[in-house]
Short mmCIF file of C-alpha atoms in Angstrom, two decimals:
data_model
loop_
_atom_site.label_atom_id
_atom_site.label_comp_id
_atom_site.label_asym_id
_atom_site.label_seq_id
_atom_site.Cartn_x
_atom_site.Cartn_y
_atom_site.Cartn_z
CA MET A 115 -5.65 -41.23 -35.44
CA ALA A 116 -5.33 -36.12 -34.96
CA GLU A 117 -8.60 -36.00 -37.29
CA ASP A 118 -10.28 -38.36 -34.87
CA SER A 119 -8.88 -36.53 -32.12
CA ASP A 120 -9.73 -33.39 -33.05
CA LEU A 121 -13.52 -34.49 -34.16
CA GLU A 122 -14.27 -35.23 -30.51
CA LYS A 123 -15.71 -33.11 -27.57
CA THR A 124 -12.64 -32.22 -25.24
CA GLU A 125 -12.81 -28.57 -24.80
CA GLN A 126 -14.40 -26.03 -23.66
CA ALA A 127 -17.21 -24.30 -24.85
CA THR A 128 -15.85 -20.58 -25.78
CA PRO A 129 -18.28 -17.29 -25.16
CA LYS A 130 -19.02 -17.17 -28.07
CA ARG A 131 -20.11 -20.91 -27.78
CA ILE A 132 -22.29 -20.20 -24.86
CA GLU A 133 -24.06 -16.19 -26.05
CA LYS A 134 -25.09 -18.83 -29.43
CA ALA A 135 -26.91 -21.26 -27.34
CA ARG A 136 -28.42 -18.40 -25.13
CA GLU A 137 -30.07 -16.74 -27.95
CA GLU A 138 -30.92 -20.12 -29.57
CA GLY A 139 -32.58 -20.55 -25.68
CA ASP A 140 -30.31 -22.87 -24.22
CA VAL A 141 -29.26 -22.22 -20.65
CA PRO A 142 -29.29 -24.71 -17.60
CA ARG A 143 -32.41 -25.18 -15.44
CA SER A 144 -33.36 -26.96 -12.72
CA LYS A 145 -36.66 -27.44 -11.85
CA GLU A 146 -36.25 -29.25 -8.53
CA LEU A 147 -34.63 -25.92 -7.99
CA ALA A 148 -37.63 -24.30 -8.83
CA THR A 149 -40.09 -26.86 -7.09
CA VAL A 150 -37.74 -25.51 -3.88
CA SER A 151 -38.63 -22.76 -4.21
CA VAL A 152 -42.00 -22.77 -4.65
CA LEU A 153 -42.28 -25.13 -1.68
CA LEU A 154 -40.49 -22.86 0.79
CA THR A 155 -42.37 -19.44 -0.09
CA VAL A 156 -45.48 -21.83 0.92
CA LEU A 157 -44.13 -22.50 4.02
CA LEU A 158 -42.96 -19.18 5.13
CA ALA A 159 -45.91 -17.54 3.68
CA MET A 160 -48.19 -19.48 5.36
CA TRP A 161 -46.06 -19.33 9.20
CA ALA A 162 -46.15 -15.12 8.39
CA SER A 163 -50.35 -15.33 7.89
CA GLY A 164 -50.96 -18.31 9.73
CA ASN A 165 -53.49 -16.72 11.76
CA HIS A 166 -54.97 -14.43 9.30
CA LEU A 167 -55.45 -17.72 7.55
CA THR A 168 -56.77 -20.12 10.04
CA GLN A 169 -59.60 -16.81 11.38
CA ALA A 170 -60.30 -17.34 7.78
CA LEU A 171 -60.86 -20.63 7.18
CA LYS A 172 -63.12 -20.94 10.91
CA THR A 173 -65.17 -18.22 10.23
CA ASN A 174 -65.57 -19.74 6.24
CA MET A 175 -66.06 -23.44 8.30
CA ALA A 176 -68.85 -22.11 10.31
CA ALA A 177 -70.86 -19.73 8.17
CA GLY A 178 -70.62 -23.00 5.22
CA LEU A 179 -72.18 -25.16 8.74
CA THR A 180 -74.94 -22.20 9.00
CA LEU A 181 -78.16 -22.44 6.65
CA PRO A 182 -80.45 -19.93 7.14
CA ARG A 183 -83.83 -21.32 6.79
CA ASN A 184 -84.83 -18.64 3.60
CA LEU A 185 -81.86 -20.21 2.46
CA VAL A 186 -82.96 -23.17 1.73
CA PHE A 187 -86.53 -22.04 -0.02
CA GLU A 188 -84.52 -19.55 -2.30
CA PRO A 189 -81.59 -22.01 -4.51
CA THR A 190 -80.53 -18.42 -6.29
CA LEU A 191 -79.33 -17.53 -2.54
CA LEU A 192 -78.43 -20.48 -1.70
CA LEU A 193 -75.98 -20.08 -4.62
CA VAL A 194 -75.33 -16.00 -4.32
CA ASN A 195 -74.75 -17.52 -0.57
CA ILE A 196 -71.85 -20.01 -1.20
CA ALA A 197 -70.01 -17.43 -3.64
CA GLN A 198 -69.75 -14.72 -1.06
CA HIS A 199 -68.62 -17.46 1.50
CA LEU A 200 -65.63 -19.20 -1.90
CA GLY A 201 -65.23 -15.44 -2.17
CA ASP A 202 -63.98 -14.39 1.02
CA LEU A 203 -62.27 -17.57 0.98
CA LEU A 204 -60.74 -16.73 -1.75
CA TRP A 205 -59.27 -13.18 -0.80
CA ALA A 206 -58.08 -14.17 2.32
CA PHE A 207 -56.11 -16.71 0.39
CA LEU A 208 -55.16 -13.84 -3.09
CA PRO A 209 -51.10 -12.57 -1.16
CA LEU A 210 -50.55 -16.57 -0.52
CA ILE A 211 -51.78 -17.29 -4.08
CA GLY A 212 -49.96 -14.10 -5.63
CA LEU A 213 -46.65 -14.19 -3.36
CA VAL A 214 -46.24 -18.47 -5.17
CA LEU A 215 -47.63 -17.02 -8.66
CA LEU A 216 -44.78 -14.77 -8.48
CA VAL A 217 -41.64 -17.45 -7.72
CA ALA A 218 -42.83 -19.48 -9.70
CA ILE A 219 -42.36 -17.85 -12.46
CA ALA A 220 -39.34 -15.93 -10.88
CA SER A 221 -37.28 -18.86 -9.75
CA PRO A 222 -36.58 -21.01 -13.07
CA VAL A 223 -34.26 -18.15 -13.42
CA LEU A 224 -31.78 -18.28 -10.25
CA LEU A 225 -29.70 -20.73 -12.69
CA GLY A 226 -29.38 -19.17 -15.80
CA GLY A 227 -30.63 -15.88 -15.39
CA TRP A 228 -33.55 -13.97 -17.49
CA LEU A 229 -33.50 -15.17 -21.30
CA PHE A 230 -36.84 -14.34 -23.83
CA SER A 231 -35.72 -15.98 -26.78
CA ALA A 232 -37.62 -15.92 -30.22
CA LYS A 233 -35.09 -18.53 -31.79
CA ALA A 234 -37.02 -20.82 -28.47
CA LEU A 235 -40.78 -19.68 -29.86
CA ILE A 236 -39.72 -21.42 -33.70
CA PRO A 237 -41.20 -24.63 -34.50
CA LYS A 238 -38.68 -27.23 -34.77
CA PHE A 239 -41.13 -29.53 -37.18
CA GLY A 240 -37.99 -32.49 -36.77
CA LYS A 241 -38.28 -33.37 -33.06
CA LEU A 242 -41.95 -34.70 -35.11
CA ASN A 243 -40.40 -36.93 -36.05
CA PRO A 244 -41.26 -39.87 -34.54
CA ILE A 245 -37.70 -42.31 -35.13
CA SER A 246 -35.82 -38.96 -33.51
CA GLY A 247 -38.29 -39.30 -30.25
CA ILE A 248 -37.83 -42.83 -29.52
CA LYS A 249 -34.33 -41.38 -29.68
CA ARG A 250 -34.76 -38.77 -27.50
CA LEU A 251 -37.01 -41.30 -25.35
CA PHE A 252 -33.68 -43.77 -24.81
CA SER A 253 -31.27 -41.12 -24.62
CA LYS A 254 -28.82 -40.84 -21.50
CA ASN A 255 -29.92 -37.87 -21.01
CA ALA A 256 -33.77 -39.15 -20.78
CA ALA A 257 -32.49 -41.93 -18.48
CA MET A 258 -30.64 -39.68 -16.22
CA GLU A 259 -34.21 -37.65 -15.70
CA PHE A 260 -35.86 -41.14 -15.19
CA PHE A 261 -33.95 -42.15 -12.29
CA LYS A 262 -33.74 -38.95 -11.56
CA ALA A 263 -38.26 -38.36 -11.38
CA ILE A 264 -38.22 -42.40 -8.85
CA ALA A 265 -35.66 -41.13 -7.00
CA LYS A 266 -36.95 -37.64 -5.97
CA ALA A 267 -40.45 -39.76 -5.33
CA THR A 268 -39.17 -43.28 -3.37
CA LEU A 269 -36.94 -39.71 -0.74
CA VAL A 270 -39.98 -37.71 -0.82
CA GLY A 271 -42.89 -40.84 -0.61
CA THR A 272 -40.49 -41.75 2.77
CA VAL A 273 -40.29 -38.73 4.42
CA ALA A 274 -43.65 -37.91 3.70
CA PHE A 275 -44.87 -41.81 5.35
CA PHE A 276 -42.16 -41.46 7.63
CA VAL A 277 -43.95 -38.09 8.93
CA VAL A 278 -47.82 -38.74 9.06
CA SER A 279 -46.21 -41.99 10.71
CA ALA A 280 -45.57 -39.55 13.52
CA GLU A 281 -48.49 -38.30 14.32
CA ILE A 282 -50.66 -40.46 12.56
CA ASP A 283 -52.68 -40.32 16.07
CA GLU A 284 -52.68 -36.96 15.97
CA VAL A 285 -54.19 -37.22 12.72
CA MET A 286 -56.93 -40.19 14.17
CA ALA A 287 -57.88 -37.52 16.90
CA LEU A 288 -58.97 -34.28 14.84
CA PRO A 289 -62.46 -35.00 14.62
CA LEU A 290 -62.36 -35.91 18.10
CA GLN A 291 -60.89 -32.16 18.75
CA PRO A 292 -63.17 -28.54 18.80
CA LEU A 293 -63.27 -26.90 14.93
CA HIS A 294 -60.75 -24.18 16.98
CA GLU A 295 -58.55 -26.76 17.59
CA GLY A 296 -58.92 -29.52 14.70
CA ILE A 297 -57.85 -26.61 12.35
CA LYS A 298 -55.06 -25.46 14.38
CA GLN A 299 -53.73 -28.92 14.16
CA VAL A 300 -55.01 -29.60 10.96
CA VAL A 301 -52.13 -26.35 9.64
CA TYR A 302 -49.32 -27.21 12.30
CA LEU A 303 -49.92 -31.27 10.35
CA ILE A 304 -49.36 -30.02 6.98
CA ILE A 305 -46.41 -27.42 7.77
CA ILE A 306 -44.57 -29.75 9.67
CA THR A 307 -45.50 -32.45 6.84
CA MET A 308 -44.20 -29.86 4.32
CA LEU A 309 -41.49 -29.22 6.20
CA SER A 310 -39.66 -31.94 6.29
CA ILE A 311 -40.30 -32.84 2.26
CA ALA A 312 -38.75 -29.25 1.86
CA GLY A 313 -36.18 -30.54 3.64
CA ALA A 314 -35.87 -33.76 1.32
CA LEU A 315 -36.44 -31.59 -2.03
CA VAL A 316 -33.70 -29.04 -0.83
CA LEU A 317 -31.18 -32.09 -1.12
CA ILE A 318 -32.56 -33.43 -4.36
CA ALA A 319 -32.54 -29.27 -5.35
CA ALA A 320 -28.23 -29.65 -4.19
CA ILE A 321 -27.48 -32.77 -5.79
CA ASP A 322 -29.19 -31.65 -9.34
CA VAL A 323 -27.77 -28.14 -10.27
CA PRO A 324 -24.35 -28.82 -9.65
CA PHE A 325 -25.17 -32.08 -12.44
CA GLN A 326 -27.16 -29.30 -14.10
CA LEU A 327 -24.55 -26.61 -14.98
CA TRP A 328 -22.33 -30.15 -15.47
CA SER A 329 -24.76 -31.17 -18.00
CA TYR A 330 -25.05 -28.18 -19.86
CA ALA A 331 -21.38 -27.65 -20.39
CA ASN A 332 -20.34 -31.33 -21.49
CA LYS A 333 -23.15 -30.66 -23.33
CA LEU A 334 -21.29 -27.76 -25.08
CA LYS A 335 -18.92 -28.59 -25.32
CA MET A 336 -17.03 -28.59 -28.60
CA THR A 337 -13.94 -30.02 -30.88
CA LYS A 338 -11.09 -28.48 -30.92
CA GLN A 339 -12.19 -28.24 -35.04
CA ASP A 340 -15.35 -26.23 -34.03
CA ILE A 341 -12.49 -24.02 -32.19
CA ARG A 342 -10.99 -23.45 -35.22
CA GLN A 343 -13.04 -22.65 -37.06
CA GLU A 344 -14.84 -20.43 -35.06
CA SER A 345 -11.83 -18.96 -35.12
CA LYS A 346 -11.35 -19.12 -38.35
CA GLU A 347 -15.08 -16.74 -38.35
CA THR A 348 -14.18 -14.84 -36.02
CA GLU A 349 -10.68 -12.74 -36.34
CA GLY A 350 -10.55 -14.33 -40.16
CA ASN A 351 -8.60 -16.85 -42.08
CA PRO A 352 -5.61 -16.86 -40.39
CA GLU A 353 -3.23 -17.71 -43.96
CA ILE A 354 -5.18 -13.76 -44.99
CA LYS A 355 -4.13 -12.15 -42.06
CA ALA A 356 -0.66 -12.58 -43.41
CA ARG A 357 -1.02 -11.53 -46.38
CA VAL A 358 -2.88 -8.57 -45.14
CA ARG A 359 0.01 -7.85 -42.86
CA GLN A 360 2.57 -8.34 -45.28
CA GLN A 361 0.52 -5.98 -47.67
CA GLN A 362 0.75 -3.25 -45.18
CA ARG A 363 4.19 -3.72 -44.83
CA GLU A 364 4.56 -2.79 -48.30
CA MET A 365 3.05 -0.13 -48.30
CA ALA A 366 4.02 1.46 -45.59
CA ARG A 367 7.86 0.69 -46.83
CA ARG A 368 6.56 2.29 -50.03
CA ARG A 369 5.50 5.40 -48.55
CA MET A 370 8.28 4.85 -46.55
CA MET A 371 10.66 4.98 -49.67
CA SER A 372 8.77 8.00 -51.50
CA GLU A 373 9.88 10.16 -48.27
CA ILE A 374 13.60 9.93 -49.33
CA PRO A 375 13.75 12.29 -51.01
CA ASN A 376 12.74 15.19 -49.02
CA ALA A 377 14.98 14.06 -46.26
CA ASP A 378 18.19 16.57 -45.79
CA VAL A 379 20.31 13.63 -44.60
CA VAL A 380 20.22 9.24 -44.37
CA VAL A 381 23.31 8.85 -41.44
CA THR A 382 24.36 5.10 -41.46
CA ASN A 383 26.08 2.74 -39.54
CA PRO A 384 27.64 1.84 -41.96
CA THR A 385 25.74 -1.38 -43.08
CA HIS A 386 23.38 -2.91 -41.31
CA TYR A 387 21.61 0.69 -39.69
CA ALA A 388 20.24 2.89 -41.99
CA VAL A 389 18.08 6.60 -40.40
CA ALA A 390 16.27 8.99 -42.35
CA ILE A 391 16.11 12.33 -41.22
CA LYS A 392 13.86 15.47 -42.66
CA TYR A 393 13.84 18.87 -40.58
CA ARG A 394 11.89 22.63 -41.87
CA ASN A 395 13.04 25.34 -39.13
CA ASP A 396 9.13 26.94 -40.29
CA SER A 397 7.58 24.17 -39.38
CA MET A 398 8.75 21.96 -36.77
CA ARG A 399 9.93 22.07 -33.12
CA ALA A 400 12.86 18.50 -34.12
CA PRO A 401 14.06 17.01 -37.12
CA VAL A 402 11.45 13.88 -37.95
CA VAL A 403 12.58 10.77 -38.24
CA VAL A 404 11.03 9.90 -42.41
CA ALA A 405 12.45 6.12 -43.48
CA LYS A 406 14.89 4.03 -41.11
CA GLY A 407 15.56 0.37 -41.96
CA ALA A 408 17.69 -2.30 -41.05
CA ASP A 409 20.33 -4.58 -42.89
CA ALA A 410 18.41 -4.98 -47.02
CA ILE A 411 16.15 -1.98 -46.09
CA ALA A 412 18.80 0.37 -44.48
CA LEU A 413 20.82 -0.39 -47.90
CA LYS A 414 17.54 -0.02 -50.88
CA ILE A 415 17.17 3.60 -48.48
CA ARG A 416 21.17 4.27 -49.42
CA GLU A 417 20.35 3.73 -53.35
CA VAL A 418 17.47 5.95 -53.17
CA ALA A 419 18.52 8.65 -50.73
CA ALA A 420 22.22 8.14 -53.96
CA GLU A 421 19.28 8.68 -56.53
CA HIS A 422 17.73 11.35 -55.43
CA ASN A 423 21.44 13.46 -54.10
CA VAL A 424 20.60 13.04 -50.15
CA SER A 425 23.49 13.59 -48.43
CA VAL A 426 24.23 10.07 -46.27
CA LEU A 427 26.62 9.64 -43.81
CA GLU A 428 28.44 7.52 -41.90
CA ALA A 429 27.97 8.18 -38.36
CA PRO A 430 27.32 4.23 -36.39
CA LYS A 431 26.79 5.33 -32.74
CA LEU A 432 24.51 7.79 -33.79
CA ALA A 433 22.39 6.05 -36.34
CA ARG A 434 22.26 2.98 -34.26
CA ALA A 435 20.85 5.53 -31.56
CA LEU A 436 17.74 7.17 -33.82
CA PHE A 437 17.77 3.46 -34.74
CA ALA A 438 16.66 1.85 -31.59
CA HIS A 439 14.39 5.06 -29.89
CA THR A 440 12.76 6.72 -32.79
CA GLU A 441 9.55 5.56 -34.88
CA LEU A 442 9.19 6.43 -38.11
CA GLY A 443 6.78 10.26 -38.07
CA ASP A 444 8.79 11.47 -34.74
CA ALA A 445 11.27 13.68 -33.59
CA ILE A 446 14.55 12.62 -32.30
CA PRO A 447 14.85 12.20 -28.70
CA GLU A 448 15.94 15.80 -26.93
CA ALA A 449 19.67 13.45 -25.54
CA LEU A 450 20.50 13.61 -29.85
CA TYR A 451 19.12 16.87 -30.31
CA ALA A 452 23.50 18.46 -30.21
CA ALA A 453 24.33 15.13 -32.83
CA VAL A 454 21.78 15.82 -34.85
CA ALA A 455 22.38 19.32 -35.06
CA GLU A 456 25.71 19.19 -36.01
CA VAL A 457 24.89 16.58 -38.46
CA LEU A 458 22.78 18.98 -39.69
CA ALA A 459 25.22 22.25 -39.96
CA TYR A 460 27.89 20.22 -41.86
CA ILE A 461 25.15 18.73 -44.96
CA TYR A 462 24.19 22.28 -45.20
CA GLN A 463 27.15 23.81 -45.25
CA MET A 464 27.95 21.07 -48.16
CA ARG A 465 25.41 22.08 -49.54
CA VAL A 466 27.05 25.59 -49.56
CA PHE A 467 30.65 24.37 -50.63
CA ASN A 468 28.89 22.76 -53.40
CA LYS A 469 27.49 25.25 -54.95
CA ASP A 470 29.45 27.84 -54.36
CA GLY A 471 32.73 26.47 -53.53
CA GLY A 472 35.04 28.42 -50.93
CA LEU A 473 36.42 25.99 -48.04
CA ARG A 474 35.74 23.00 -47.42
CA PRO A 475 33.12 21.83 -44.64
CA VAL A 476 35.18 19.44 -42.02
CA GLN A 477 33.05 15.87 -40.76
CA PRO A 478 31.68 16.29 -37.43
CA ALA A 479 33.90 12.70 -36.57
CA ALA A 480 33.27 13.35 -32.48
CA LEU A 481 29.18 13.14 -32.29
CA GLU A 482 27.80 13.43 -28.46
CA VAL A 483 25.91 10.57 -27.59
CA PRO A 484 24.77 9.30 -24.51
CA ASP A 485 26.25 5.23 -24.52
CA ALA A 486 22.55 4.58 -23.31
CA LEU A 487 21.01 5.28 -26.16
CA ASP A 488 23.51 2.91 -28.19
CA PRO A 489 21.95 -0.56 -28.03
CA HIS A 490 25.35 -1.79 -28.77
CA SER A 491 27.04 -0.27 -25.79
CA GLU A 492 27.48 -1.56 -22.71
CA ALA A 493 25.06 1.23 -20.35
CA GLY A 494 23.04 0.77 -23.90
CA MET A 495 22.47 -3.10 -23.50
CA THR A 496 21.32 -3.14 -20.20
CA GLY A 497 18.96 -0.10 -20.04
CA ALA A 498 17.45 -2.21 -22.76
CA ALA A 499 17.51 -5.11 -20.23
CA ALA A 500 16.24 -3.81 -17.03
#
């Protein structure tokens, strides 16, 4: 059952899946939105340039109904005259035609944005398979498009019928009207009809746009297995990543252990923490932590220090503060300068004593470590919680 649930497309598409679909030319589109955009553009353009278009129609109709005597006997001149009238009419309507073409090209990008995909131009010979074609004809998407087309045709046809029925008297009276009045009446009837149809198409587009977005999101849904596979491809196999991180930690630990022989002292808790400190007066502003660890790693640090004769000093509070507030390669906090300086002074004195003898140095017993830096103190735990 778990395997079946993993194969069901229940997960929303990831950004990578959406981007891949766009690369393949698959974006949400609404034909109804493009149609209503073109129709509204035509209406606005006709409203803005109605007088100009009306005058152009009137002039060309009058010129077309007037036939000079010399053109009757010269077919060539007659054709030239007809072409000239058609050219004038085309020139008058050219801005409207250009605007409609521009909107027709641009309107599809209103939903889904501008996209050019070379992959979409590659022929897919699998679409030539008649069996696949039959399946597409009877698919859920094809059925939805079929019912949508019927609903659209019914709605538009109904609206057009009622508009024409309401204006039937004006339509029947057109032949009896003067030319100028007739043209104005025709333009008025066209605008009223288109405006009513546009209203119906706006309603259809308002339904179709959310449906196309939902359908597109539903089509791109992924299974849980797809999500896991994409995660592996994007971020790598979790098992391999865990192995790489383990190897990186081991390499970092080996590098850290290789620095211990260069340390001046290892401060311990004595068993839970160990921090190795190095200080070079000529090149360092302050002592630096070169190794640190807890429990098993702390034990290993003490063993390596013993092998290379690095001094080990038991100072629990200082060890805890250094472990909690420093990282490898960091200088010690300023609040611990005095305590660490006291430890280093003791170590240097011990080196002189071991080499030349004399009065044995006294091991520091009460180091100045602020309670706020000790994670085991009440002040330190309060600061960590804050």
